[in-house]
Short mmCIF file of C-alpha atoms in Angstrom, two decimals:
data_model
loop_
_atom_site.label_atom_id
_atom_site.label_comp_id
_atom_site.label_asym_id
_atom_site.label_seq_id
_atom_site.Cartn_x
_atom_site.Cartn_y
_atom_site.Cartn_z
CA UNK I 29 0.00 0.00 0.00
CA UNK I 30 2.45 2.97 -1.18
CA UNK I 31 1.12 6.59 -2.47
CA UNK I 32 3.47 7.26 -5.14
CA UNK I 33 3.24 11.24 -4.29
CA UNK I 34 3.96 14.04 -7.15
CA UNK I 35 4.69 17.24 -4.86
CA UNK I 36 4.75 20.60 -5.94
CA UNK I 37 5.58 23.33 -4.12
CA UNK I 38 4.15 26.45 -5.81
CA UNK I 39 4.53 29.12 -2.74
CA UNK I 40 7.19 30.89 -1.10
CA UNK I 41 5.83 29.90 2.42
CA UNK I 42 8.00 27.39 4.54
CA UNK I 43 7.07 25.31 6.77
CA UNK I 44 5.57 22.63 4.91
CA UNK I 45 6.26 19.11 5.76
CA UNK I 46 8.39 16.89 3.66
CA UNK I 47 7.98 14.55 1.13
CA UNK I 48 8.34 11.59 2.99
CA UNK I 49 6.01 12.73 6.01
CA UNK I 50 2.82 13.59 2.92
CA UNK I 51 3.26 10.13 1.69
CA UNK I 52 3.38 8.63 5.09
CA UNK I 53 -0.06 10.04 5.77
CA UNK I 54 -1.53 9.19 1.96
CA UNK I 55 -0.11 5.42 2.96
CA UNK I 56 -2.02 5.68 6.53
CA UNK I 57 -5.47 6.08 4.35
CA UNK I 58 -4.50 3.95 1.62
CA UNK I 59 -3.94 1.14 4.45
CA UNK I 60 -6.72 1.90 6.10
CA UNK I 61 -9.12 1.56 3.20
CA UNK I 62 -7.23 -1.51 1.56
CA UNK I 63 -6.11 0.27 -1.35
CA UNK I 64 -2.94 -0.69 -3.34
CA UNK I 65 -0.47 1.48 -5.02
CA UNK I 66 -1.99 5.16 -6.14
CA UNK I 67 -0.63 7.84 -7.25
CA UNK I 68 -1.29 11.12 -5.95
CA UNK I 69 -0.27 15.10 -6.87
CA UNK I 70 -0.04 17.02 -3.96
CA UNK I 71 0.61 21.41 -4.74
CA UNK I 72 0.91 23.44 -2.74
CA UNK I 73 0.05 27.02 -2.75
CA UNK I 74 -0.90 30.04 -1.84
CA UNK I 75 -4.02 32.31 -1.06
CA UNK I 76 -4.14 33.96 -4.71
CA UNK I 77 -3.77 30.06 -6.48
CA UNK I 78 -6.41 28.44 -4.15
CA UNK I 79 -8.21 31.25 -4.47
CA UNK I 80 -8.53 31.08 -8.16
CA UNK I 81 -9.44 27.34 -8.33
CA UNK I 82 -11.51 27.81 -5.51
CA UNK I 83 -13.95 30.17 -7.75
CA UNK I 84 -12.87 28.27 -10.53
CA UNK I 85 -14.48 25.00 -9.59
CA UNK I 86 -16.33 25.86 -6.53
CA UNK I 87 -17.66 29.11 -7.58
CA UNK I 88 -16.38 30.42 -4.15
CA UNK I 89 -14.50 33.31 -4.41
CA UNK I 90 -12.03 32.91 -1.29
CA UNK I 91 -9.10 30.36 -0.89
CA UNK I 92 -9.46 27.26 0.77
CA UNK I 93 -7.23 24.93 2.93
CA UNK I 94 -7.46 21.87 0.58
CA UNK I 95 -8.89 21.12 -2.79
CA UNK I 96 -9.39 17.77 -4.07
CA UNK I 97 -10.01 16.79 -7.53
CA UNK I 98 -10.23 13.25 -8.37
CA UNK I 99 -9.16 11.46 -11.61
CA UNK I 100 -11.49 11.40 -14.26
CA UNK I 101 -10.64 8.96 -17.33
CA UNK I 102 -11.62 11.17 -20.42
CA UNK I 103 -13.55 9.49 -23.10
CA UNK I 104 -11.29 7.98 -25.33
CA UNK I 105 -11.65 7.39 -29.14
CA UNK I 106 -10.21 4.30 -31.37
CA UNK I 107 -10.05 5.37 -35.44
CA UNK I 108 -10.64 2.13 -37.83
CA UNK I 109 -8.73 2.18 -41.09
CA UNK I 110 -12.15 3.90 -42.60
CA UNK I 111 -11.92 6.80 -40.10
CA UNK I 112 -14.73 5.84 -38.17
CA UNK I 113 -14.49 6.37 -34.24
CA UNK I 114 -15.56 4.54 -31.70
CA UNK I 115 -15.73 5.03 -27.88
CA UNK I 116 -12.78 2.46 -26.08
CA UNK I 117 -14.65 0.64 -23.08
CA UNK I 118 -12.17 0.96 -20.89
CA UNK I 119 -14.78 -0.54 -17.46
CA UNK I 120 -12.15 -3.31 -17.01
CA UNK I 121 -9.09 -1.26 -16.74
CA UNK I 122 -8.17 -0.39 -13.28
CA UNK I 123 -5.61 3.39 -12.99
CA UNK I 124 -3.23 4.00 -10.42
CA UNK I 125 -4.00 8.09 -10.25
CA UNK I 126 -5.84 8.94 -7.66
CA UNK I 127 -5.88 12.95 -8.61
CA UNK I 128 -4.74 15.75 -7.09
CA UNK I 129 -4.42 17.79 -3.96
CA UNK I 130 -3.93 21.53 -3.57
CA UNK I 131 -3.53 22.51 -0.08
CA UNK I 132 -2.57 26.33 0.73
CA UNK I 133 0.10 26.33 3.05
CA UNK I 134 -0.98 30.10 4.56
CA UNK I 135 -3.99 29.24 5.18
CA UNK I 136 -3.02 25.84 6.78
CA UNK I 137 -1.04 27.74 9.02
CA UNK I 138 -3.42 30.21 10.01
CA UNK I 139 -6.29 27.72 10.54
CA UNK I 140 -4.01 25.73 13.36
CA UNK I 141 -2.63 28.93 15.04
CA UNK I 142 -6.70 30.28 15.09
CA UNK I 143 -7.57 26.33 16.34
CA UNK I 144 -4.97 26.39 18.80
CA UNK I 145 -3.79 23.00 16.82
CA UNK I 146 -0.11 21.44 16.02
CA UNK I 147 0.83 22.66 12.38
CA UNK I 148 1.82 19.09 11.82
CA UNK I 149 -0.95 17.50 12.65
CA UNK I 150 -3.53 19.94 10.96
CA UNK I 151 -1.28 19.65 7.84
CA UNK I 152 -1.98 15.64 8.36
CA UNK I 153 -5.44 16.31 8.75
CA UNK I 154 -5.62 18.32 5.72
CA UNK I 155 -3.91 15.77 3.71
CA UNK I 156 -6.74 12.88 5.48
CA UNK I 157 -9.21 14.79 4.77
CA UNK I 158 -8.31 15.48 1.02
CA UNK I 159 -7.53 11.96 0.33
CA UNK I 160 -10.90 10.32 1.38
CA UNK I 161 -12.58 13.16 -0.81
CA UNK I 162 -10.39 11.98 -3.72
CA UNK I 163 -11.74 8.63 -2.84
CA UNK I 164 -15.17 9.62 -2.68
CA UNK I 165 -16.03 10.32 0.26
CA UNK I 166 -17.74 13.45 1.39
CA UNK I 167 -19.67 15.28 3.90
CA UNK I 168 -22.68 17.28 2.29
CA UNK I 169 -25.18 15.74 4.95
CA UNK I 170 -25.26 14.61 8.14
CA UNK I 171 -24.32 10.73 7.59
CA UNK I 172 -21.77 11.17 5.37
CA UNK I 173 -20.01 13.63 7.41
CA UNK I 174 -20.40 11.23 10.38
CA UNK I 175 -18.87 8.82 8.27
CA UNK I 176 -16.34 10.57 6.79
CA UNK I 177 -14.99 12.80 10.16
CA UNK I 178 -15.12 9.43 11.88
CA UNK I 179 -12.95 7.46 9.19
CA UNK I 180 -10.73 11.04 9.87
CA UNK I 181 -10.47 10.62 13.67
CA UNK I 182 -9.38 6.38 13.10
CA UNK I 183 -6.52 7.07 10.60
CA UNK I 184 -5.46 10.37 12.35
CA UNK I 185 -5.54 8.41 15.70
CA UNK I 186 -3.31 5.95 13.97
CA UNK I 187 -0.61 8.78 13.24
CA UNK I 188 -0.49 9.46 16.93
CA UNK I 189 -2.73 12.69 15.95
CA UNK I 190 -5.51 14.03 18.41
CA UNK I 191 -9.39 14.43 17.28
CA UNK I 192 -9.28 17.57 14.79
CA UNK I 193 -13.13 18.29 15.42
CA UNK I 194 -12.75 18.64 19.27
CA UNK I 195 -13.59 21.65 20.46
CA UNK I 196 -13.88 23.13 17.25
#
């Protein structure tokens, strides 16, 4: 079970965490879940970037600690020797990417210092809590939240990592 992790670093901000601490916590969810082998881009930012994907895809117009966009297999045409197309059914073939993760590092920062949390481990959340959304799992109502904060609290709690909706 091993995240094979793109980073990108795409801000002038320091104190990010290193490579091999953001794969460790990508390989705490993929173990948890069962998964094998995906790979995952992590960038990170700043305000003005998130901001603009934010609106971009979210049609909120103010940056965001994490953004997760899944992979998405586009369609995919074959060409016989006539020219004719035809869509490739590609059901039965399984992809290692997982998608991508932007997480802005300012506002990372400023979200533990306001939550009275350890950088580290609200970075770790942050990375969690993006990876189960690239996985599908989300928290529009109340059960899936439940589901989803509560899958959070297990793998976090694995990573030595207190409860990040405690008192908050």
């Amino acid at each position: 079970m091993t995240a094979l992790l793109d980073l990108q670093i795409a801000t002038e901000y320091n104190n990010i965490p290193d490579e091999s601490t953001l794969a460790s916590w990508l390989n705490a969810v993929l173990a948890e879940l069962n998964i094998q082998d995906k790979e995952v881009t992590i960038r990170v930012v700043d305000e003005a970037e998130s901001q603009q994907l934010n609106y971009q895809y979210r049609s909120k117009n103010s940056p965001t600690n994490v953004l997760s966009f899944p992979f998405e297999m586009p369609d995919l045409l074959a060409f016989d020797e006539d020219g004719e197309s035809s869509a490739i059914d590609l059901a039965e073939t399984e992809f290692n990417l997982l998608g991508d993760l932007v997480i802005c590092a300012p506002i990372v920062a400023d979200e533990a210092k306001q939550q009275n949390k350890i950088l580290t481990h609200h970075w770790a959340h942050m990375v969690v809590h993006g990876t189960l959304h690239l996985l599908g799992y989300d928290h529009i109502n109340d059960d899936e939240a439940e589901h989803m904060e509560s899958l959070e609290r297990k793998i976090l709690q694995q990573l030595s990592i207190d409860d990040p909706y405690q008192n908050h």
